[in-house]
Amino acid sequence: MNDKVYIFDTTLRDGEQSPGASMNTDEKLVIARQLVNLGVDIIEAGFPISSPGDFESVRRIGAEVGDACITCALSRAVPKDIETAADALKTAKRPRIHTGIGVSESHLRDKLRISPEEALERGVAAVKLARTFVGDVEFYAEDAGRADPEFLYRMIEAVVAAGATVVNIPDTTGYTYPEEFGGLIGGLMDNVAGIENVTVSVHCHNDLGMATANALAGVKAGARQIECTINGLGERAGNTAMEEVVMAIRQRGNLIGGVHTDVNTREILRTSKLVSSITGIRVQPNKAIVGANAFAHSSGIHQDGVLKERTTYEIIDPVEVGAGGSEIVLTARSGRHALRHRLEELGHTMEDDEFEKVYEEFLRVADRKKEIYDEDLEALLGEHERELNEVFHLEALHVMSGEPGIPTATVELVDREGQHLIDSSHGTGPVDALYRAINRIIEVPNDLTEFSVQSVTRGIDALGEVTIRVADDRGRVFTGRGAHTDIIVASAKAYTNALNRMLGAQERTVEEEL
Ligand code: KIV
Ligand code: ZN
């Protein structure tokens, strides 16, 4: 059996289904380019029938990636979906249509309200139709993890006979245990005629925290494609995290059949940071492989061990996933050369004029802090990128608060036409006063649903990063982030950032509706 495991990245489709993770087409293209650098085999670029934005993303990503990898588009087992997916994939050199239907009793009875026989007919018809457009058709058996295995075997046998090239066995609800899921894949390998002629794929959700274990159990039983997302983004608790399965296979693939992937692991951390910065979804510090603490040693005993021999407490060399080994300490006295060098090490190259702006901001932060860490730089660059897409720019703010006293804030924003808009408000606290003042200028209905402050680096002079979520009047959620040594300023930046994203999405919706 082939020992390569194909990596099917669905960050731009299932990953985007994470609440608050919606991305525009330009952002998706940036991620797609990085996925190519990372060396994934398949990019699921979107669900074209779902929106004009998704259609456009599939079209542009297909054109962009060329033959570097397969471009895949999702569809239900519905003719119009499949035709639209095929249409969007016309630009792709290596197109794949991913179509399918629910197979569990729950999906058949309660969602689709059809009999198993009808689902079987629809599945077969969908594959046949998709094959009239492309040679590469993947069939998904939704909620296979909770399906009757005998029915699943029949369905898979029928779609393989109809021309499917890949069969995807999703644990849609993250319900199974590794032994159980591995058993399901093993059962398919033993009971489905023709299975040896297609690639079996696993698509596991993380509702019980077992997505990685389940995907690996599937590979052990014979699957040769894993569907996963960067940082484990995805519906609800997310999907299998790409970085986890790839590194588990790299470190211990001998335990599951001597398999390997073609992922360039040194691009993992860069990809993780890019996705986090674009989606605004922060990676938990203790996240395996890509968390900020994944290679940090805190206790004296561990530090002693690691200093004597790294492998006493580290099973992965951080360099293997693109984490820097050495640290240059940047201060206000560092020149342009040192800053540019460090930025390039972190994967950020830029033109001179853009660099000058980043350098000025760097000096401003360095004046307030003793040392600038990599995380400070990432926060600072995030700030810079956020400012490039602004509808309103936060120019100045003044806040008064105390006890007793009435917290009051005055803000000055500049719009795209360069108009300076100033307003003030009082509130229950300084941040409330500030947000009310911003609302008086921006005037877009919104509901603040989440607010959190985190220190990006260590020490009393640390950069504080504020992450917030706001919902618009359609219930869409937008994430905003802002970093500054003053958390009130960081709060204002985060709110303006979220409202800018909301305004951008509303402008796109109007354009799409016209
Ligand atoms: O979780 C799932 O079943 C899916 C399918 C659409 C592949 O995402
Ligand atoms: Zn899924």
Coordinates of C-alpha atoms and ligand atoms in Angstrom, one line a residue:
M1 CA 0.0 0.0 0.0
N2 CA 1.1 3.6 -0.8
D3 CA 2.8 5.0 2.3
K4 CA 2.1 8.7 1.4
V5 CA -0.7 10.4 3.3
Y6 CA -2.3 13.2 1.3
I7 CA -3.0 16.4 3.2
F8 CA -6.3 17.9 2.3
D9 CA -6.5 21.4 3.8
T10 CA -10.0 22.7 4.5
T11 CA -9.1 25.9 6.5
L12 CA -10.7 28.0 3.8
R13 CA -14.0 26.0 3.8
D14 CA -14.6 24.1 7.1
G15 CA -12.2 26.3 9.0
E16 CA -14.0 29.4 7.8
Q17 CA -17.2 27.9 9.4
S18 CA -15.7 28.7 12.8
P19 CA -17.8 31.5 14.3
G20 CA -15.9 34.8 13.7
A21 CA -13.5 33.4 11.2
S22 CA -15.0 34.7 8.0
M23 CA -12.4 35.9 5.5
N24 CA -12.6 37.9 2.3
T25 CA -11.3 36.6 -1.0
D26 CA -8.0 38.6 -0.8
E27 CA -7.4 37.1 2.6
K28 CA -8.2 33.6 1.4
L29 CA -5.7 34.1 -1.5
V30 CA -3.0 35.0 0.9
I31 CA -3.6 31.9 2.9
A32 CA -3.8 29.7 -0.2
R33 CA -0.4 30.9 -1.3
Q34 CA 1.0 30.0 2.0
L35 CA -0.7 26.6 1.9
V36 CA 1.2 26.0 -1.4
N37 CA 4.5 26.9 0.4
L38 CA 3.5 24.5 3.1
G39 CA 3.1 21.8 0.6
V40 CA -0.4 20.6 1.2
D41 CA -1.8 18.3 -1.6
I42 CA -5.3 19.6 -1.8
I43 CA -6.9 23.0 -0.9
E44 CA -10.6 23.0 -0.3
A45 CA -11.2 26.6 -1.4
G46 CA -14.9 27.0 -0.7
F47 CA -18.5 26.0 -1.3
P48 CA -19.3 27.9 -4.5
I49 CA -23.1 27.7 -4.3
S50 CA -23.2 29.2 -0.8
S51 CA -22.3 32.8 -1.8
P52 CA -20.8 34.8 -4.6
G53 CA -17.8 35.4 -2.3
D54 CA -17.1 31.7 -2.1
F55 CA -17.6 31.2 -5.8
E56 CA -15.0 34.0 -6.5
S57 CA -12.6 32.5 -3.9
V58 CA -12.6 29.1 -5.6
R59 CA -12.2 30.7 -9.0
R60 CA -9.3 32.9 -7.9
I61 CA -7.5 30.2 -5.8
G62 CA -7.8 27.7 -8.7
A63 CA -6.1 30.2 -11.0
E64 CA -3.5 31.1 -8.4
V65 CA -2.3 27.7 -7.4
G66 CA -2.0 26.3 -10.9
D67 CA -0.7 22.7 -10.8
A68 CA 1.0 23.2 -7.4
C69 CA -1.9 21.4 -5.8
I70 CA -5.5 20.2 -6.3
T71 CA -8.2 22.9 -5.9
C72 CA -11.3 21.4 -4.5
A73 CA -14.9 22.8 -4.3
L74 CA -17.6 21.6 -2.0
S75 CA -21.2 20.8 -3.1
R76 CA -24.2 19.0 -1.8
A77 CA -25.5 16.1 -3.8
V78 CA -27.7 18.6 -5.7
P79 CA -27.3 19.2 -9.4
K80 CA -27.2 23.0 -9.1
D81 CA -24.5 22.8 -6.5
I82 CA -22.4 20.5 -8.6
E83 CA -22.8 22.6 -11.7
T84 CA -21.8 25.8 -9.8
A85 CA -18.8 24.0 -8.3
A86 CA -17.7 22.9 -11.7
D87 CA -18.2 26.4 -13.0
A88 CA -16.0 27.9 -10.3
L89 CA -13.3 25.3 -10.9
K90 CA -12.9 26.2 -14.6
T91 CA -9.8 28.2 -13.7
A92 CA -8.2 25.3 -11.9
K93 CA -5.5 23.2 -13.5
R94 CA -6.2 20.3 -11.1
P95 CA -9.9 20.6 -10.2
R96 CA -11.8 18.3 -7.7
I97 CA -15.5 18.3 -6.9
H98 CA -16.3 17.2 -3.4
T99 CA -19.9 16.1 -3.2
G100 CA -21.9 14.0 -0.8
I101 CA -24.9 13.4 1.3
G102 CA -25.8 12.4 4.9
V103 CA -25.7 8.7 5.7
S104 CA -26.6 8.4 9.4
E105 CA -30.1 7.6 10.6
S106 CA -30.3 11.0 12.2
H107 CA -29.4 12.8 9.0
L108 CA -31.6 10.7 6.8
R109 CA -34.6 10.8 9.1
D110 CA -34.4 14.3 10.7
K111 CA -32.4 16.4 8.3
L112 CA -32.9 15.1 4.7
R113 CA -36.2 13.3 5.5
I114 CA -35.5 10.6 2.8
S115 CA -35.1 6.9 2.8
P116 CA -31.6 5.2 2.7
E117 CA -32.4 4.0 -0.8
E118 CA -33.1 7.6 -2.0
A119 CA -29.9 8.8 -0.4
L120 CA -28.0 6.1 -2.2
E121 CA -29.6 7.1 -5.5
R122 CA -28.8 10.8 -4.9
G123 CA -25.2 10.0 -4.0
V124 CA -24.7 7.9 -7.1
A125 CA -26.3 10.5 -9.3
A126 CA -24.2 13.3 -7.8
V127 CA -21.0 11.4 -8.5
K128 CA -22.0 10.6 -12.0
L129 CA -22.9 14.2 -12.7
A130 CA -19.7 15.5 -11.1
R131 CA -17.7 13.1 -13.3
T132 CA -19.1 14.7 -16.4
F133 CA -17.2 17.9 -15.4
V134 CA -14.0 16.7 -13.8
G135 CA -12.0 13.5 -13.6
D136 CA -11.4 13.8 -9.9
V137 CA -14.5 13.4 -7.7
E138 CA -14.5 13.0 -3.9
F139 CA -17.6 11.7 -2.2
Y140 CA -18.4 12.5 1.4
A141 CA -20.7 10.3 3.5
E142 CA -21.8 12.9 6.0
D143 CA -22.0 11.8 9.7
A144 CA -20.5 8.4 8.8
G145 CA -19.2 8.2 12.3
R146 CA -22.8 7.6 13.6
A147 CA -24.0 5.6 10.5
D148 CA -25.0 2.0 10.3
P149 CA -21.7 0.5 8.9
E150 CA -23.6 -1.9 6.6
F151 CA -25.4 1.0 4.9
L152 CA -22.2 2.9 4.7
Y153 CA -20.5 0.0 2.9
R154 CA -23.3 -0.1 0.4
M155 CA -23.2 3.6 -0.2
I156 CA -19.4 3.7 -0.6
E157 CA -19.5 0.7 -3.0
A158 CA -22.1 2.3 -5.1
V159 CA -20.3 5.7 -5.4
V160 CA -17.0 4.0 -6.2
A161 CA -18.7 2.1 -9.0
A162 CA -20.2 5.4 -10.1
G163 CA -16.7 6.9 -10.5
A164 CA -15.7 8.5 -7.2
T165 CA -11.9 8.7 -7.0
V166 CA -11.7 9.6 -3.3
V167 CA -14.2 8.6 -0.6
N168 CA -14.4 10.7 2.5
I169 CA -15.5 9.2 5.8
P170 CA -16.4 12.1 8.1
D171 CA -16.9 11.9 11.8
T172 CA -19.0 15.0 11.3
T173 CA -20.1 15.3 15.0
G174 CA -16.8 14.2 16.6
Y175 CA -18.6 11.3 18.2
T176 CA -16.3 8.3 17.8
Y177 CA -13.4 6.9 19.8
P178 CA -10.1 6.1 18.0
E179 CA -10.6 2.3 18.1
E180 CA -14.1 2.7 16.9
F181 CA -13.3 5.1 14.0
G182 CA -10.3 3.0 13.0
G183 CA -12.6 -0.1 13.0
L184 CA -15.0 1.7 10.7
I185 CA -12.2 2.4 8.2
G186 CA -10.9 -1.1 8.6
G187 CA -14.5 -2.4 7.9
L188 CA -14.7 -0.4 4.7
M189 CA -11.3 -1.7 3.6
D190 CA -12.5 -5.3 4.1
N191 CA -16.1 -5.1 2.9
V192 CA -16.3 -2.7 0.0
A193 CA -15.6 -4.0 -3.5
G194 CA -13.3 -1.6 -5.4
I195 CA -12.1 0.3 -2.3
E196 CA -8.5 -0.6 -3.3
N197 CA -8.9 1.6 -6.4
V198 CA -9.8 4.8 -4.6
T199 CA -8.2 6.9 -1.8
V200 CA -10.0 6.7 1.5
S201 CA -10.1 10.0 3.3
V202 CA -10.8 10.8 7.0
H203 CA -12.5 14.1 8.1
C204 CA -12.7 14.2 11.9
H205 CA -14.3 16.8 14.1
N206 CA -13.0 17.6 17.6
D207 CA -16.1 17.6 19.8
L208 CA -14.6 15.1 22.2
G209 CA -11.0 16.3 21.6
M210 CA -10.2 13.2 19.6
A211 CA -10.0 14.5 16.0
T212 CA -6.2 14.0 15.8
A213 CA -6.3 10.5 17.4
N214 CA -9.3 9.5 15.2
A215 CA -7.6 10.7 12.0
L216 CA -4.4 8.7 12.8
A217 CA -6.4 5.6 13.7
G218 CA -8.1 6.0 10.3
V219 CA -4.7 6.1 8.6
K220 CA -3.6 3.0 10.5
A221 CA -6.6 1.2 9.2
G222 CA -5.9 2.1 5.6
A223 CA -7.0 5.8 5.0
R224 CA -4.5 7.7 2.9
Q225 CA -5.9 11.2 3.0
I226 CA -6.5 13.4 6.1
E227 CA -8.8 16.4 6.0
C228 CA -7.6 19.0 8.4
T229 CA -7.3 22.7 9.1
I230 CA -4.6 25.1 10.3
N231 CA -4.8 25.5 14.1
G232 CA -7.7 23.1 14.1
L233 CA -10.2 25.7 13.1
G234 CA -13.7 24.5 12.0
E235 CA -17.3 24.0 12.9
R236 CA -17.9 24.0 16.7
A237 CA -14.9 22.5 18.4
G238 CA -13.1 22.4 15.0
N239 CA -11.4 19.9 12.8
T240 CA -8.3 17.8 13.0
A241 CA -5.4 20.2 13.3
M242 CA -3.0 19.9 10.4
E243 CA 0.1 20.7 12.5
E244 CA -0.8 17.9 14.9
V245 CA -1.3 15.1 12.4
V246 CA 1.6 16.1 10.2
M247 CA 4.0 16.2 13.2
A248 CA 2.6 13.0 14.7
I249 CA 3.2 11.3 11.4
R250 CA 6.7 12.7 11.1
Q251 CA 7.6 11.7 14.6
R252 CA 5.9 8.4 14.9
G253 CA 4.5 7.4 11.5
N254 CA 6.2 4.0 11.9
L255 CA 3.4 3.1 14.4
I256 CA 0.7 3.5 11.8
G257 CA 2.2 1.8 8.8
G258 CA 5.4 3.7 8.1
V259 CA 3.5 6.5 6.5
H260 CA 4.7 10.0 5.6
T261 CA 3.4 13.4 4.2
D262 CA 5.0 15.8 1.8
V263 CA 4.4 18.8 4.0
N264 CA 7.3 21.2 4.5
T265 CA 7.1 21.3 8.3
R266 CA 9.3 24.3 8.6
E267 CA 6.4 26.4 7.2
I268 CA 4.0 25.2 9.9
L269 CA 4.4 28.0 12.4
R270 CA 4.4 30.7 9.8
T271 CA 1.2 29.3 8.4
S272 CA -0.4 29.1 11.9
K273 CA 0.4 32.7 12.6
L274 CA -0.8 33.9 9.3
V275 CA -4.2 32.2 9.8
S276 CA -4.5 33.5 13.3
S277 CA -3.7 37.0 12.3
I278 CA -6.2 37.0 9.3
T279 CA -9.0 35.3 11.1
G280 CA -8.4 37.0 14.5
I281 CA -8.7 33.7 16.2
R282 CA -5.9 33.4 18.7
V283 CA -4.0 30.1 19.2
Q284 CA -4.2 28.9 22.8
P285 CA -0.7 29.2 24.3
N286 CA -0.5 25.5 25.2
K287 CA -1.7 24.3 21.8
A288 CA 0.4 21.4 20.6
I289 CA 3.0 22.3 18.0
V290 CA 2.0 26.0 17.4
G291 CA 1.1 27.4 20.8
A292 CA 3.4 30.1 22.2
N293 CA 4.4 27.7 25.0
A294 CA 4.8 24.6 22.9
F295 CA 8.6 24.8 23.2
A296 CA 8.9 26.9 26.4
H297 CA 10.4 25.4 29.5
S298 CA 9.4 27.0 32.8
S299 CA 10.4 24.9 35.8
G300 CA 14.0 24.8 37.0
I301 CA 14.2 21.1 36.6
H302 CA 13.1 21.1 33.0
Q303 CA 15.3 24.1 32.2
D304 CA 18.3 22.3 33.7
G305 CA 17.5 19.1 31.7
V306 CA 17.0 21.0 28.4
L307 CA 20.2 23.0 28.9
K308 CA 22.1 19.8 29.3
E309 CA 20.4 18.0 26.4
R310 CA 17.4 19.4 24.5
T311 CA 15.8 16.0 24.0
T312 CA 15.3 15.4 27.7
Y313 CA 12.1 17.4 27.6
E314 CA 11.5 18.0 23.9
I315 CA 10.4 15.4 21.3
I316 CA 10.4 17.9 18.4
D317 CA 13.2 20.2 17.5
P318 CA 11.4 23.7 17.3
V319 CA 13.4 24.4 14.1
E320 CA 11.5 21.6 12.4
V321 CA 8.2 23.5 12.6
G322 CA 9.8 26.9 11.8
A323 CA 10.1 28.2 15.4
G324 CA 13.3 30.2 15.8
G325 CA 16.0 28.7 17.9
S326 CA 17.9 31.8 18.9
E327 CA 16.5 35.2 20.0
I328 CA 17.9 38.6 19.0
V329 CA 16.9 41.1 21.7
L330 CA 15.6 44.2 20.0
T331 CA 15.7 47.5 21.8
A332 CA 15.2 51.2 21.0
R333 CA 18.9 51.3 20.1
S334 CA 18.5 48.6 17.4
G335 CA 18.9 50.0 14.0
R336 CA 17.0 49.3 10.8
H337 CA 19.3 46.5 9.8
A338 CA 18.6 44.5 13.0
L339 CA 14.9 45.0 12.7
R340 CA 14.7 44.0 9.0
H341 CA 16.8 40.9 9.7
R342 CA 14.5 39.8 12.5
L343 CA 11.4 40.5 10.5
E344 CA 12.8 38.5 7.6
E345 CA 13.6 35.6 10.0
L346 CA 9.9 35.7 11.0
G347 CA 8.9 35.6 7.4
H348 CA 8.0 39.2 6.7
T349 CA 9.6 40.8 3.7
M350 CA 8.5 44.3 2.7
E351 CA 9.2 47.2 0.4
D352 CA 11.3 50.1 1.8
D353 CA 8.4 52.6 2.3
E354 CA 6.3 50.0 4.1
F355 CA 9.3 49.0 6.2
E356 CA 9.9 52.7 7.2
K357 CA 6.3 52.8 8.7
V358 CA 6.9 49.6 10.6
Y359 CA 10.2 50.9 11.8
E360 CA 8.6 54.2 13.1
E361 CA 6.0 52.1 15.0
F362 CA 8.8 49.9 16.3
L363 CA 10.6 52.9 17.7
R364 CA 7.5 54.2 19.3
V365 CA 6.9 50.8 21.1
A366 CA 10.6 50.4 21.9
D367 CA 10.6 53.7 23.6
R368 CA 8.0 52.5 26.0
K369 CA 9.5 49.0 26.5
K370 CA 12.9 47.7 27.5
E371 CA 12.9 44.7 25.1
I372 CA 11.0 43.9 22.0
Y373 CA 10.1 40.2 21.6
D374 CA 9.0 38.4 18.5
E375 CA 5.4 38.5 19.8
D376 CA 5.7 42.3 20.1
L377 CA 6.7 42.4 16.4
E378 CA 3.9 40.2 15.3
A379 CA 1.4 42.3 17.2
L380 CA 2.9 45.5 15.7
L381 CA 2.8 44.0 12.2
G382 CA -0.8 42.9 12.8
E383 CA -1.5 46.5 13.7
H384 CA 0.1 47.7 10.5
E385 CA -1.8 45.3 8.3
R386 CA -5.1 46.1 10.0
E387 CA -4.5 49.8 9.3
L388 CA -4.1 49.1 5.6
N389 CA -7.7 48.0 5.3
E390 CA -9.3 50.7 7.4
V391 CA -12.6 52.6 6.6
F392 CA -12.0 54.7 9.8
H393 CA -8.6 55.3 11.3
L394 CA -8.2 56.0 15.0
E395 CA -6.3 59.2 15.2
A396 CA -6.4 60.3 18.8
L397 CA -8.2 59.7 22.0
H398 CA -8.5 61.2 25.5
V399 CA -10.0 59.4 28.4
M400 CA -10.8 60.6 31.9
S401 CA -11.8 58.2 34.7
G402 CA -11.6 58.0 38.5
E403 CA -13.5 57.4 41.6
P404 CA -15.6 59.4 42.3
G405 CA -15.9 60.8 38.8
I406 CA -17.7 60.2 35.5
P407 CA -15.7 58.2 33.0
T408 CA -15.6 60.3 29.8
A409 CA -13.9 59.8 26.5
T410 CA -13.2 61.9 23.4
V411 CA -12.1 60.3 20.2
E412 CA -10.9 61.5 16.8
L413 CA -11.3 59.3 13.8
V414 CA -10.3 59.9 10.2
D415 CA -12.4 58.5 7.4
R416 CA -11.2 57.4 3.9
E417 CA -11.8 60.9 2.5
G418 CA -9.4 62.3 5.2
Q419 CA -12.2 64.0 7.2
H420 CA -11.4 64.3 10.9
L421 CA -14.4 63.4 13.0
I422 CA -14.5 64.1 16.8
D423 CA -17.0 63.1 19.4
S424 CA -17.3 62.5 23.1
S425 CA -19.3 60.4 25.5
H426 CA -19.5 59.3 29.1
G427 CA -20.0 55.7 30.2
T428 CA -19.9 53.2 33.0
G429 CA -16.1 53.0 32.7
P430 CA -13.4 54.3 30.5
V431 CA -13.8 51.6 27.8
D432 CA -17.6 51.9 27.8
A433 CA -17.2 55.7 27.4
L434 CA -14.7 55.2 24.6
Y435 CA -16.9 52.7 22.7
R436 CA -19.9 55.0 23.0
A437 CA -17.9 57.9 21.6
I438 CA -16.7 55.7 18.7
N439 CA -20.3 54.6 18.0
R440 CA -21.5 58.2 17.9
I441 CA -19.1 58.6 14.9
I442 CA -19.3 55.3 13.1
E443 CA -23.0 54.8 13.6
V444 CA -23.2 51.1 12.6
P445 CA -25.6 49.0 14.7
N446 CA -23.5 46.5 16.6
D447 CA -23.6 44.3 19.7
L448 CA -20.4 43.7 21.7
T449 CA -20.4 40.0 22.6
E450 CA -16.9 39.4 23.9
F451 CA -14.0 41.4 25.3
S452 CA -10.7 40.1 26.5
V453 CA -7.3 41.5 27.3
Q454 CA -4.1 39.6 27.2
S455 CA -0.5 40.5 27.7
V456 CA 1.4 39.7 24.6
T457 CA 4.8 39.7 26.2
R458 CA 6.3 39.6 29.7
G459 CA 6.8 42.4 32.2
I460 CA 5.1 45.5 33.5
D461 CA 5.8 47.3 30.2
A462 CA 4.2 44.5 28.2
L463 CA 2.1 45.1 25.1
G464 CA -1.5 44.4 25.9
E465 CA -3.6 42.9 23.2
V466 CA -7.4 43.3 23.3
T467 CA -9.6 40.9 21.3
I468 CA -13.2 41.6 20.9
R469 CA -16.2 40.3 19.0
V470 CA -19.1 42.3 17.8
A471 CA -22.2 41.1 16.0
D472 CA -24.0 43.1 13.3
D473 CA -27.7 43.4 12.8
R474 CA -27.6 40.2 10.6
G475 CA -26.0 38.3 13.5
R476 CA -22.6 38.0 11.7
V477 CA -19.7 38.0 14.1
F478 CA -16.6 40.1 13.6
T479 CA -13.4 39.9 15.5
G480 CA -11.2 42.9 16.2
R481 CA -7.8 43.1 17.7
G482 CA -5.6 45.9 18.9
A483 CA -2.2 46.0 20.7
H484 CA -0.6 48.8 22.7
T485 CA 1.2 49.3 25.9
D486 CA -1.9 51.2 27.1
I487 CA -4.8 48.8 27.2
I488 CA -7.3 51.7 26.8
V489 CA -5.7 52.5 23.5
A490 CA -5.6 48.8 22.6
S491 CA -9.3 48.6 23.4
A492 CA -10.1 51.5 21.1
K493 CA -7.9 50.0 18.3
A494 CA -9.7 46.6 18.7
Y495 CA -13.1 48.1 18.5
T496 CA -12.3 50.3 15.5
N497 CA -10.7 47.2 13.8
A498 CA -13.9 45.1 14.4
L499 CA -16.1 47.9 13.1
N500 CA -13.9 48.4 10.1
R501 CA -14.2 44.6 9.3
M502 CA -18.0 44.9 9.7
L503 CA -18.2 47.9 7.4
G504 CA -16.0 46.1 4.9
A505 CA -18.3 43.0 4.9
Q506 CA -21.3 45.2 4.6
E507 CA -19.9 47.0 1.6
R508 CA -19.1 43.6 0.0
T509 CA -22.7 42.4 0.7
V510 CA -24.2 45.5 -0.9
E511 CA -21.9 45.0 -4.0
E512 CA -22.9 41.3 -4.2
E513 CA -26.6 42.1 -3.9
L514 CA -26.4 44.8 -6.6
Ligands
KIV1 O1 -18.0 17.4 8.7 C1 -18.4 17.1 7.6 O2 -19.1 16.1 7.4 C2 -18.1 18.0 6.4 C3 -18.5 17.4 5.1 C4 -19.2 18.5 4.3 C5 -17.3 16.9 4.4 O3 -17.6 19.0 6.6
ZN2 ZN -16.5 19.0 8.6

